[in-house]
XYZ file of C-alpha atoms in Angstrom:
279
model
C 12.698 -31.746 -24.207
C 12.976 -28.654 -26.396
C 11.729 -25.295 -25.114
C 8.929 -23.703 -27.123
C 9.428 -19.991 -27.802
C 6.337 -17.984 -28.624
C 6.877 -15.432 -31.398
C 5.757 -11.879 -30.589
C 4.948 -9.546 -33.496
C 5.088 -5.824 -32.755
C 2.463 -4.049 -34.847
C 0.611 -0.690 -34.704
C -2.245 -0.747 -32.208
C -1.101 -4.012 -30.625
C -0.886 -2.648 -27.085
C -4.478 -1.358 -27.254
C -5.874 -4.633 -28.593
C -3.858 -7.114 -26.500
C -2.809 -5.124 -23.422
C -4.404 -7.310 -20.751
C -3.415 -10.481 -22.604
C 0.172 -9.184 -22.748
C 0.148 -8.626 -18.991
C -0.361 -12.373 -18.600
C 2.141 -13.154 -21.382
C 4.854 -11.169 -19.531
C 4.109 -12.662 -16.107
C 7.640 -14.085 -15.893
C 9.042 -10.566 -16.204
C 6.748 -9.603 -13.324
C 8.216 -12.436 -11.208
C 11.795 -11.467 -12.161
C 11.324 -7.771 -11.317
C 9.617 -8.615 -8.016
C 12.399 -11.013 -7.000
C 15.071 -8.485 -8.043
C 13.428 -5.741 -5.939
C 13.274 -8.076 -2.929
C 16.954 -9.011 -3.269
C 18.244 -5.430 -3.582
C 15.928 -3.950 -0.936
C 18.441 -4.270 1.902
C 21.582 -4.778 -0.174
C 24.724 -2.998 1.095
C 23.161 -2.381 4.512
C 25.019 -3.457 7.657
C 22.154 -5.331 9.324
C 20.321 -6.327 6.129
C 16.759 -7.639 6.422
C 16.734 -6.834 10.155
C 15.633 -3.343 9.109
C 12.309 -4.917 8.206
C 11.862 -5.786 11.898
C 13.473 -2.730 13.514
C 11.467 -0.073 11.630
C 7.931 -1.229 12.569
C 9.051 -2.165 16.099
C 10.553 1.279 16.818
C 7.560 3.010 15.205
C 5.237 1.008 17.462
C 7.255 1.994 20.561
C 7.249 5.701 19.634
C 3.517 5.749 18.825
C 2.659 3.849 22.012
C 4.638 6.346 24.096
C 3.425 9.521 22.326
C -0.262 8.666 21.860
C -0.717 6.207 24.739
C 1.327 7.886 27.492
C 1.777 11.572 26.614
C -1.558 12.177 24.822
C -3.265 9.708 27.211
C -5.396 8.162 24.437
C -5.003 4.603 25.737
C -8.066 2.876 27.218
C -6.918 1.111 30.377
C -9.815 -1.373 30.143
C -9.275 -2.136 26.450
C -6.786 -4.353 24.596
C -3.039 -3.643 25.051
C -2.219 -0.334 23.355
C 0.808 -1.670 21.399
C -1.555 -4.141 19.659
C -3.990 -1.313 18.829
C -1.084 0.661 17.352
C 0.132 -2.361 15.358
C -3.390 -2.872 13.962
C -3.226 0.659 12.501
C 0.437 0.518 11.584
C 0.101 -2.608 9.407
C -2.105 -1.131 6.616
C -0.491 2.312 6.800
C 3.048 0.969 6.455
C 2.006 -1.241 3.539
C 0.315 1.637 1.722
C 3.084 4.222 2.314
C 5.879 1.805 1.354
C 4.026 0.691 -1.786
C 3.350 4.291 -2.809
C 6.977 5.361 -2.278
C 8.426 2.353 -4.117
C 5.976 2.539 -7.033
C 6.329 6.292 -7.621
C 10.017 5.965 -8.597
C 9.825 2.515 -10.195
C 9.539 3.656 -13.839
C 12.372 6.185 -13.542
C 14.532 3.560 -11.850
C 13.957 1.212 -14.809
C 14.509 3.813 -17.548
C 16.959 1.629 -19.495
C 14.520 -1.277 -19.590
C 11.566 0.865 -20.631
C 13.367 2.691 -23.427
C 14.677 -0.495 -25.094
C 12.040 -3.227 -25.189
C 8.275 -3.556 -25.458
C 6.235 -4.875 -22.556
C 3.195 -3.574 -20.626
C 4.708 -0.842 -18.425
C 2.158 -1.525 -15.699
C 4.260 -4.540 -14.703
C 6.990 -2.280 -13.226
C 4.992 -0.361 -10.551
C 2.849 -3.451 -9.864
C 5.959 -5.525 -9.051
C 7.197 -2.753 -6.713
C 3.887 -2.770 -4.853
C 3.896 -6.549 -4.474
C 7.361 -6.485 -2.870
C 5.931 -4.223 -0.140
C 3.999 -7.286 1.005
C 7.299 -8.601 2.420
C 7.458 -5.745 4.934
C 3.767 -6.295 5.677
C 4.387 -9.977 6.425
C 7.282 -9.102 8.767
C 5.145 -6.569 10.649
C 2.304 -9.080 10.892
C 4.752 -11.546 12.445
C 5.648 -8.895 15.049
C 1.947 -8.420 15.761
C 1.571 -12.156 16.428
C 4.555 -12.015 18.805
C 2.960 -9.054 20.619
C -0.270 -11.075 20.993
C 1.733 -13.937 22.534
C 3.559 -11.535 24.864
C 0.309 -9.969 26.143
C -1.597 -13.310 26.104
C -4.154 -11.642 23.852
C -6.678 -13.686 21.869
C -8.203 -11.845 18.863
C -11.970 -12.006 18.157
C -13.489 -14.389 15.605
C -13.747 -11.654 12.948
C -9.975 -11.833 12.470
C -10.887 -14.447 9.842
C -12.136 -11.504 7.709
C -8.763 -9.722 7.854
C -7.768 -10.879 4.297
C -10.676 -8.765 2.950
C -9.100 -5.594 4.361
C -5.614 -6.640 3.209
C -6.995 -6.895 -0.343
C -8.544 -3.431 0.062
C -5.147 -1.935 0.997
C -3.533 -3.720 -1.944
C -6.119 -2.373 -4.417
C -5.956 1.210 -3.189
C -2.125 1.086 -3.140
C -2.227 -0.149 -6.753
C -4.690 2.547 -7.876
C -2.951 5.482 -6.199
C 0.475 4.023 -7.050
C -0.278 3.789 -10.790
C -1.643 7.326 -10.877
C 1.307 8.870 -9.016
C 3.852 6.809 -10.982
C 2.515 8.140 -14.276
C 2.498 11.702 -12.939
C 6.082 11.351 -11.674
C 7.353 10.478 -15.161
C 6.081 13.779 -16.560
C 6.319 16.009 -13.481
C 9.406 15.247 -11.382
C 8.014 17.496 -8.643
C 6.284 14.384 -7.330
C 9.698 13.112 -6.236
C 9.432 15.713 -3.457
C 5.650 15.696 -3.049
C 5.339 11.959 -2.253
C 7.522 12.012 0.922
C 5.521 15.021 2.113
C 2.199 13.244 1.466
C 3.423 10.150 3.336
C 4.631 12.224 6.306
C 1.500 14.394 6.424
C -0.815 11.415 5.881
C 0.571 9.654 8.943
C -1.010 12.299 11.195
C -4.403 12.543 9.458
C -4.763 8.742 9.388
C -5.814 6.929 12.605
C -2.566 4.983 13.011
C -1.537 5.952 16.549
C -5.062 6.663 17.725
C -8.558 5.293 17.128
C -10.990 7.128 14.841
C -13.502 6.639 17.672
C -11.677 9.504 19.402
C -12.689 11.780 16.515
C -16.363 10.965 17.145
C -15.995 11.408 20.907
C -14.269 14.781 20.569
C -15.994 16.281 17.500
C -19.134 14.199 16.848
C -20.239 11.563 14.314
C -20.459 14.046 11.443
C -16.789 14.939 11.894
C -15.948 11.226 11.867
C -17.781 10.776 8.560
C -15.789 13.569 6.902
C -12.636 12.182 8.504
C -13.396 8.924 6.669
C -12.912 10.651 3.302
C -9.369 9.480 3.861
C -9.895 5.980 2.366
C -7.345 4.429 4.706
C -9.393 5.508 7.742
C -12.158 2.980 6.968
C -9.597 0.266 6.177
C -7.709 0.838 9.451
C -11.041 0.745 11.291
C -11.569 -2.640 9.621
C -8.155 -3.890 10.747
C -8.922 -2.855 14.328
C -12.367 -4.466 14.132
C -10.738 -7.743 13.107
C -7.753 -7.631 15.481
C -8.946 -5.913 18.679
C -12.745 -6.070 18.238
C -13.209 -2.302 18.061
C -16.776 -1.466 16.857
C -16.895 -1.140 13.063
C -17.857 2.213 11.571
C -19.819 0.991 8.535
C -20.324 4.381 6.777
C -16.544 4.748 6.737
C -16.169 1.185 5.429
C -18.520 1.741 2.477
C -16.923 5.122 1.785
C -13.523 3.416 1.651
C -14.917 0.845 -0.814
C -16.202 3.607 -3.099
C -12.946 5.567 -2.931
C -10.898 2.402 -3.455
C -12.754 1.619 -6.706
C -12.497 5.252 -7.816
C -8.705 5.364 -7.303
C -8.292 2.006 -9.050
C -10.226 3.301 -12.072
C -8.333 6.636 -12.009
C -4.920 4.966 -11.703
C -5.452 2.443 -14.524
C -7.118 4.976 -16.846
C -4.454 7.685 -16.444
C -1.576 5.177 -16.593
C -2.885 3.665 -19.844
C -3.517 7.119 -21.323
C 0.049 8.359 -20.685
C 1.913 5.066 -21.111
C 2.871 5.720 -24.744
C 4.884 8.791 -23.788
C 6.904 7.170 -20.971
C 9.892 6.244 -23.157
C 10.132 9.843 -24.452
C 9.736 11.569 -21.079
C 11.727 9.283 -18.855
């Protein structure tokens, strides 16, 4: 059987007219870049893919000790605190890893971008997708923790995929925006690690956002939910440990998620033509 090769004609204005169609046309490149990123993620490390297990496990231990024991935020009558921490750690780790990987993805593929035509959005999108591997590993650890504590999640855990999709969309929107900025302003190489480190403390990963309401009132909790990940983490905890859902924060997260998706795609498409010159 002979392979059929589709001829691609490069012409002025093609990317504007056929951009979304070209994304589908170059789907194999998306698969290749994703698989390459997965293979080189832990290359030349001594313990290899075990880092994917050790990092979330150690983070869970530290957060459980600091917030549960020292800060005394654990509820002795509630679900096991390590599971509460894991429920917040899952979306945060996915978002922060996706943002870090995507922000440098175009610069790391400078040779590819400067030589051939293809929709540049494929590069950061493939980096974000590979972050799902770490998410899957951490989710496996969460299941093991549930077995260890003999914990049965509530029925709403069936809605967890909805919140996973929300994290994926907001990671894509913010990731595209920051990736495009990083090509022109290399300052973002230093700003992104700071944002990730600072964001860990203003996001309810090691503690519940209910504590914000108890300590500062419901109005403070609403403004706290301007952080779009706050509503998503609340959703994860609602699904996994049955913590009451804060619906204003959920709808605020939906609005911010759509805004960042629109902002990321619009700015990326606007600046995409200049990537090969600036990179």
